[in-house]
PDB file of C-alpha atoms in Angstrom:
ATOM      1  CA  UNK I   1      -1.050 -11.478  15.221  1.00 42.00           C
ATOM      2  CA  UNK I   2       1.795 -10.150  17.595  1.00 45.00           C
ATOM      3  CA  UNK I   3       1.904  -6.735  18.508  1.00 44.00           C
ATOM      4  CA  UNK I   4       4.222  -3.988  19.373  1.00 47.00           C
ATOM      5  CA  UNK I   5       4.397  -0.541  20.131  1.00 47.00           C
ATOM      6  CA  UNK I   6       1.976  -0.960  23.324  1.00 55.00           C
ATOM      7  CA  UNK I   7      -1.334  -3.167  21.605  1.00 56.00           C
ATOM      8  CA  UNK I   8      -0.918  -0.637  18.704  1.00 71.00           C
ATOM      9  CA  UNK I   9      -0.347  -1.733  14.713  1.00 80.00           C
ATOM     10  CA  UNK I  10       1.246   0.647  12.879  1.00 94.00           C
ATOM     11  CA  UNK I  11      -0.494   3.202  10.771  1.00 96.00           C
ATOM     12  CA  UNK I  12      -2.006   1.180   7.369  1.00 97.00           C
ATOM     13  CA  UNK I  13      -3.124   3.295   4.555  1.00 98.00           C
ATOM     14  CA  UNK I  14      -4.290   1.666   1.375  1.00 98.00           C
ATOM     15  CA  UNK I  15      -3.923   2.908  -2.116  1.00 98.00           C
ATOM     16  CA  UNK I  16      -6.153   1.815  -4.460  1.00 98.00           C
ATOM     17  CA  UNK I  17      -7.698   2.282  -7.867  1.00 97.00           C
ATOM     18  CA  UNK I  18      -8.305   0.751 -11.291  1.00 96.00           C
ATOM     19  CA  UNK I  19      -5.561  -0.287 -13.245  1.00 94.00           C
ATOM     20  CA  UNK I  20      -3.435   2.275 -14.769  1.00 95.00           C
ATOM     21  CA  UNK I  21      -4.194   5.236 -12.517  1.00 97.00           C
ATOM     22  CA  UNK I  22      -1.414   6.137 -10.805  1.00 97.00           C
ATOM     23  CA  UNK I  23      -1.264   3.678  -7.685  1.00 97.00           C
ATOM     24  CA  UNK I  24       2.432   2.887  -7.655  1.00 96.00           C
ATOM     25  CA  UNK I  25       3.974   6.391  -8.222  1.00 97.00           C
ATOM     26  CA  UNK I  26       1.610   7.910  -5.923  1.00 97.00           C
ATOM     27  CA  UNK I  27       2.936   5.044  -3.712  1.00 97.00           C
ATOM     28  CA  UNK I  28       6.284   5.896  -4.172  1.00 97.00           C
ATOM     29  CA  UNK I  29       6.045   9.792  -4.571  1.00 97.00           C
ATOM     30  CA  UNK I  30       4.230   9.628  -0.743  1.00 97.00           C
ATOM     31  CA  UNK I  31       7.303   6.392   0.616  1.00 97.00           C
ATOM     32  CA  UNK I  32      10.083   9.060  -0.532  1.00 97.00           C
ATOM     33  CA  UNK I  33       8.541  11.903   1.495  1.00 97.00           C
ATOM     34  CA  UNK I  34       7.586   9.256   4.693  1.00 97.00           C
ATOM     35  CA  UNK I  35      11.154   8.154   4.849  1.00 97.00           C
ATOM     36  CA  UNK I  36      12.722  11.573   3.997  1.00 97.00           C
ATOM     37  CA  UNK I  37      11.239  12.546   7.396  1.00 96.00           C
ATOM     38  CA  UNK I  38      12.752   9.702   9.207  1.00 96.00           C
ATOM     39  CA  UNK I  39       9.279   7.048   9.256  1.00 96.00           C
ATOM     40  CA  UNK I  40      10.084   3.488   8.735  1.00 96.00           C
ATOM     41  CA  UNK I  41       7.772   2.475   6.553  1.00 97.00           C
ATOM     42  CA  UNK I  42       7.088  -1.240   4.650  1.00 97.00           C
ATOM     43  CA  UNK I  43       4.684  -1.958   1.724  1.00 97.00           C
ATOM     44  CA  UNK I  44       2.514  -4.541   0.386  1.00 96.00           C
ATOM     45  CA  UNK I  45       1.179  -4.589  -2.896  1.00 94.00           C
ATOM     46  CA  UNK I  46      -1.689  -6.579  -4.229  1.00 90.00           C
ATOM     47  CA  UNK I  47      -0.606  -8.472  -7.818  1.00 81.00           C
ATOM     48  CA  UNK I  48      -3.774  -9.807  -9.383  1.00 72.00           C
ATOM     49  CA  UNK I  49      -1.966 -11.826 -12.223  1.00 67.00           C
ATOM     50  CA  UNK I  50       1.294 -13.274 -10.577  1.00 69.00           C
ATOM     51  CA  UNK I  51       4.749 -12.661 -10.219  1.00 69.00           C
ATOM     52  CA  UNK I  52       7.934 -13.713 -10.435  1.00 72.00           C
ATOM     53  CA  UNK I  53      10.767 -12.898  -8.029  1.00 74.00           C
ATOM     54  CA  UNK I  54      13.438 -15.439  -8.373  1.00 80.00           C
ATOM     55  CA  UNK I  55      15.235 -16.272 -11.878  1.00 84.00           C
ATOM     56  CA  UNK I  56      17.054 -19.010 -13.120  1.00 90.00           C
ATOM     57  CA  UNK I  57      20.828 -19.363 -12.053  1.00 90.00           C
ATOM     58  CA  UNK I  58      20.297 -18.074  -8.625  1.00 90.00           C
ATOM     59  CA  UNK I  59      20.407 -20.646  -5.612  1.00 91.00           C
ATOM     60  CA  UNK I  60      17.298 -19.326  -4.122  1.00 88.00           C
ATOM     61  CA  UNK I  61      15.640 -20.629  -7.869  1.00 89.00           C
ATOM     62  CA  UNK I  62      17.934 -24.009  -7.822  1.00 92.00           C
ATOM     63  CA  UNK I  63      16.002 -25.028  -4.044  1.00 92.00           C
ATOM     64  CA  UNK I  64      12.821 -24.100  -5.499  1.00 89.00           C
ATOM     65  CA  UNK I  65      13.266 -25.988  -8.182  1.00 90.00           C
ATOM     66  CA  UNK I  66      14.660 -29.092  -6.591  1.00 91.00           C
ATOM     67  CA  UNK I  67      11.200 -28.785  -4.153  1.00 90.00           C
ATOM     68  CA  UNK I  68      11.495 -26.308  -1.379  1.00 92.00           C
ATOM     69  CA  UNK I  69       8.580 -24.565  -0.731  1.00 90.00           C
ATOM     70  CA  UNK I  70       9.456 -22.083   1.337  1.00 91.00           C
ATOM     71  CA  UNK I  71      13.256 -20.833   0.984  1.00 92.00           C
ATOM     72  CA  UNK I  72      14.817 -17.288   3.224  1.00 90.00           C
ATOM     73  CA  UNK I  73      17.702 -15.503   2.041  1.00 90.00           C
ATOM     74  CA  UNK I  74      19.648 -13.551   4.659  1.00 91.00           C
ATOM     75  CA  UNK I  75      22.140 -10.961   3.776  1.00 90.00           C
ATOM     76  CA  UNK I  76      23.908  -8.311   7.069  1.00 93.00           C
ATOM     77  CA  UNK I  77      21.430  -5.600   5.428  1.00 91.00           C
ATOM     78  CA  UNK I  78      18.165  -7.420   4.156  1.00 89.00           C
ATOM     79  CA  UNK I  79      16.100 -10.093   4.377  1.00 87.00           C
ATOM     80  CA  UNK I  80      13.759 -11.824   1.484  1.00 86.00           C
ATOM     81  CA  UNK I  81      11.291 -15.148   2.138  1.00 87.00           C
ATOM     82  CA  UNK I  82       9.791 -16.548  -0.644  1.00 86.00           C
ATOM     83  CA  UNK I  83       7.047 -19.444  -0.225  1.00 88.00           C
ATOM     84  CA  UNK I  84       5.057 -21.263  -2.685  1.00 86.00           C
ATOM     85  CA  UNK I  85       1.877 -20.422  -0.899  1.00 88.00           C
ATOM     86  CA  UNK I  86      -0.248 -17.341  -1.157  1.00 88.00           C
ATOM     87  CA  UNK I  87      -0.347 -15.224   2.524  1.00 91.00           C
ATOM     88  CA  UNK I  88      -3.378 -13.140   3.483  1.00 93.00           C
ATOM     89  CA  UNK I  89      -3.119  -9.429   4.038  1.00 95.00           C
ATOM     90  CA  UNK I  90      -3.854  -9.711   7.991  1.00 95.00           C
ATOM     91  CA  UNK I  91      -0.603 -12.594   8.188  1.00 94.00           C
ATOM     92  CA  UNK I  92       1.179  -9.992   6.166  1.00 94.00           C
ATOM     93  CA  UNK I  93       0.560  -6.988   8.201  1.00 95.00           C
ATOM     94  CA  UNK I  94       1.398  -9.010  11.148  1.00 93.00           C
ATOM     95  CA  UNK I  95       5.041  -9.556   9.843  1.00 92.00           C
ATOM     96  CA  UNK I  96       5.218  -5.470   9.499  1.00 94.00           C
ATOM     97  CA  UNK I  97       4.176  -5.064  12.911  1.00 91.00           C
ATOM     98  CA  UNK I  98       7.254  -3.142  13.932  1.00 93.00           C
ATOM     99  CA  UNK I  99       7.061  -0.136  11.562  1.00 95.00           C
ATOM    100  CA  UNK I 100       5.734   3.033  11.809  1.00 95.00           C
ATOM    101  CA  UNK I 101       3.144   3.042   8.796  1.00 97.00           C
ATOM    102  CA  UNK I 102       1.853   0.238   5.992  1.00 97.00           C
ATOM    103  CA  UNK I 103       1.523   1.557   2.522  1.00 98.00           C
ATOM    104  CA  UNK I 104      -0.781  -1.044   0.695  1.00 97.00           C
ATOM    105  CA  UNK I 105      -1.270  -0.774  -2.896  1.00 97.00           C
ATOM    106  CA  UNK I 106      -4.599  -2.910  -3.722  1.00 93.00           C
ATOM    107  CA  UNK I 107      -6.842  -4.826  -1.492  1.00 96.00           C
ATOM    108  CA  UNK I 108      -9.228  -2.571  -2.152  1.00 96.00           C
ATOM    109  CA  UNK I 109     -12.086  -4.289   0.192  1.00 96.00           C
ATOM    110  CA  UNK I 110      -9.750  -4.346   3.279  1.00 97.00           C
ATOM    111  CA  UNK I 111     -11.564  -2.221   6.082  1.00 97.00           C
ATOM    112  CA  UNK I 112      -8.636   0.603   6.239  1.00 97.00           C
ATOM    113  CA  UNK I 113      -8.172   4.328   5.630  1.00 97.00           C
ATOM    114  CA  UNK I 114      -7.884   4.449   1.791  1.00 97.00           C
ATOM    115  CA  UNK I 115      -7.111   7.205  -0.791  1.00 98.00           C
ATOM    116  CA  UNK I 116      -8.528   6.320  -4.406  1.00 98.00           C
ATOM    117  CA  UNK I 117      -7.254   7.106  -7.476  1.00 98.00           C
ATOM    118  CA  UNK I 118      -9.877   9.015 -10.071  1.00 98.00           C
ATOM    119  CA  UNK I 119      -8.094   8.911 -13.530  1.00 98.00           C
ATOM    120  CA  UNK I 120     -11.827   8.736 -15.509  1.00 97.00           C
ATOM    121  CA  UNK I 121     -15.515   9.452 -14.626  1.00 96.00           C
ATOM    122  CA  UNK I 122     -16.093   5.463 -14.493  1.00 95.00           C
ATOM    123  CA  UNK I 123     -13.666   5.593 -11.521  1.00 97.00           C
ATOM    124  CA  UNK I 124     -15.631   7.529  -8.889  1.00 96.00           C
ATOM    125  CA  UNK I 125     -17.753   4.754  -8.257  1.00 95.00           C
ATOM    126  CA  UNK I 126     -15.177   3.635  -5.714  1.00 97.00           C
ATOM    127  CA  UNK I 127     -15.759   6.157  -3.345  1.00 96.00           C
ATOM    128  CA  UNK I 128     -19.345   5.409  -3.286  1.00 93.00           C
ATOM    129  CA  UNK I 129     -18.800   1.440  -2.955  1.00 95.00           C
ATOM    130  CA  UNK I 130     -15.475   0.970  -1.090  1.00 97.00           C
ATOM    131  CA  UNK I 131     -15.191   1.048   2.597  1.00 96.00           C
ATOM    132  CA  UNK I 132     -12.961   3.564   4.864  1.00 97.00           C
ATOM    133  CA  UNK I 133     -12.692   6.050   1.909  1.00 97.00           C
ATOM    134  CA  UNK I 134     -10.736   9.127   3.352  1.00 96.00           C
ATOM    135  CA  UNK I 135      -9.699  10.356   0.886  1.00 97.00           C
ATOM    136  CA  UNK I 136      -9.765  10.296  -3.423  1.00 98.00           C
ATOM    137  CA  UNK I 137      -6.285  11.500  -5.496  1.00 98.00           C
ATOM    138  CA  UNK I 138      -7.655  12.963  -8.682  1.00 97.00           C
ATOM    139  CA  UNK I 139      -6.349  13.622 -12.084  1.00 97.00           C
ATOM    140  CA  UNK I 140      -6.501  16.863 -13.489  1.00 95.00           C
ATOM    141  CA  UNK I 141     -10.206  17.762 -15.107  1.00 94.00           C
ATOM    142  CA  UNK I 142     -11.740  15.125 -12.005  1.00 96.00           C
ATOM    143  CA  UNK I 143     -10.800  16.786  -8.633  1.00 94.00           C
ATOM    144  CA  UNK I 144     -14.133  19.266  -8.569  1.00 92.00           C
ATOM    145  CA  UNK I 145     -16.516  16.644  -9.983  1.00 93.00           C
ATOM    146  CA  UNK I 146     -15.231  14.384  -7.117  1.00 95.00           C
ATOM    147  CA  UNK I 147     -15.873  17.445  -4.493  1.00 93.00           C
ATOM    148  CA  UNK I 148     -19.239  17.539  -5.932  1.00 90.00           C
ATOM    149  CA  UNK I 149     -19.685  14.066  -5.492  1.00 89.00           C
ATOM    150  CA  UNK I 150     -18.738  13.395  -1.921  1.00 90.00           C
ATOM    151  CA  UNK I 151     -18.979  16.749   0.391  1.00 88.00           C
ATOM    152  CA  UNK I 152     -16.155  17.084   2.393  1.00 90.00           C
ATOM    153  CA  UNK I 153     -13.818  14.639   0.937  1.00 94.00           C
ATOM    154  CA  UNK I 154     -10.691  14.967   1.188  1.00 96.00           C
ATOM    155  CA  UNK I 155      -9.187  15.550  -2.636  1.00 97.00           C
ATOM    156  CA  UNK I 156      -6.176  16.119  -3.934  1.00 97.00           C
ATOM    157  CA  UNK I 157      -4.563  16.262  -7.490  1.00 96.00           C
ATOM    158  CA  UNK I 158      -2.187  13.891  -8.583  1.00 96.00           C
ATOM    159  CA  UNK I 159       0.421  16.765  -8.402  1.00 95.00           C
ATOM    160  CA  UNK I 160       0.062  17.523  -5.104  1.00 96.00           C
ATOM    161  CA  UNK I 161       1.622  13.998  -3.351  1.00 95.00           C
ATOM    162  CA  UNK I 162       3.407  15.908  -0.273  1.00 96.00           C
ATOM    163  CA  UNK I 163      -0.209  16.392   1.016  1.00 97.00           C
ATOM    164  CA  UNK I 164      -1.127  13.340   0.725  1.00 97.00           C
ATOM    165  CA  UNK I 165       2.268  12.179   2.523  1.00 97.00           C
ATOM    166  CA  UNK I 166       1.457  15.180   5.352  1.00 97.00           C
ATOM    167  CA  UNK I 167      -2.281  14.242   5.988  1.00 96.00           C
ATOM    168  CA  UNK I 168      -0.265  10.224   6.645  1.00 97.00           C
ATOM    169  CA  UNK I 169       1.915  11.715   8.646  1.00 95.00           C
ATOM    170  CA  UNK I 170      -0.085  13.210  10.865  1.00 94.00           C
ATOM    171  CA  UNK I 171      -2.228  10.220  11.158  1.00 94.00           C
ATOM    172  CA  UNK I 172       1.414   8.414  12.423  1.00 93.00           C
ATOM    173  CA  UNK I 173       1.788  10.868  15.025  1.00 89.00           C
ATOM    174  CA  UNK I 174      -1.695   9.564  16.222  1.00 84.00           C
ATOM    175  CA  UNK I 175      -0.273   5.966  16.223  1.00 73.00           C
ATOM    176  CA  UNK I 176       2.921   6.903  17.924  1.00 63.00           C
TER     177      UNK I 176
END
């Protein structure tokens, strides 16, 4: 993995949680706030049953379908790669290498700093079990059980997404 910014990867945060709790608007409450203040940030998000990015009638589709498996579209203001082949988080944080912070939404074994979503009582078993927990996002009627839980966590409330952003940001200034 190549990288830049003197031996240093950007700042990778992971967002994870059961299905349904929140992940992606937390995600995107936190990216608005991170780029609002001027950090370049990219994300990669975890899709446990597929996806499709390319539909009929579009050239990229037409090569796929004729056989290419891997195809790169190239606009003057963005980029896209699509490949028939299934890339491993590592390989894909190499490729962001460049930017100041990595939002990822899943992986939720991946060995980085991690806030977890609590939606339910069944979901604070993640703090307990996942690694490089630093932090759980909590909705309302779970924040205090989830103090009581883990002393010293760091908890917020699904309301309160600027602090979330803040605590990231300041862990980018420690990158920079």
């Amino acid at each position: 993995m190549k990288l830049d910014r003197k031996g240093k990867l950007p700042f990778i945060c992971q967002i994870v949680g059961y299905k349904n709790t929140g992940k992606t608007t937390l995600l995107a409450s936190i990216l608005g706030i991170l780029t609002a203040g001027g950090h370049r940030v990219a994300v990669i998000k975890h899709d446990a049953h597929g996806f499709e990015m390319d539909h009929p009638g579009t050239d990229t589709y037409k090569h796929r379908e004729a056989g290419a498996e891997g195809i790169a579209i190239v606009s003057a203001g963005r980029t896209a790669v699509l490949e028939e082949r299934a890339a491993g988080l590592y390989e894909l944080i190499g490729r962001f290498d460049t930017y100041d912070c990595i939002l990822i939404e899943g992986f939720k074994e991946a060995p980085f700093p991690k806030l977890v979503m609590v939606k339910e009582a069944g979901d604070t078993g993640l703090l307990d079990r996942l690694p490089c927990v630093a932090g759980a996002v909590c909705w309302p009627g779970m924040k205090k059980q989830v103090q009581q839980q883990i002393a010293g966590l760091t908890v917020y409330g699904t309301e309160e997404a600027e602090h979330a952003a803040r605590w990231i940001e300041e862990q980018i200034k420690g990158y920079a």
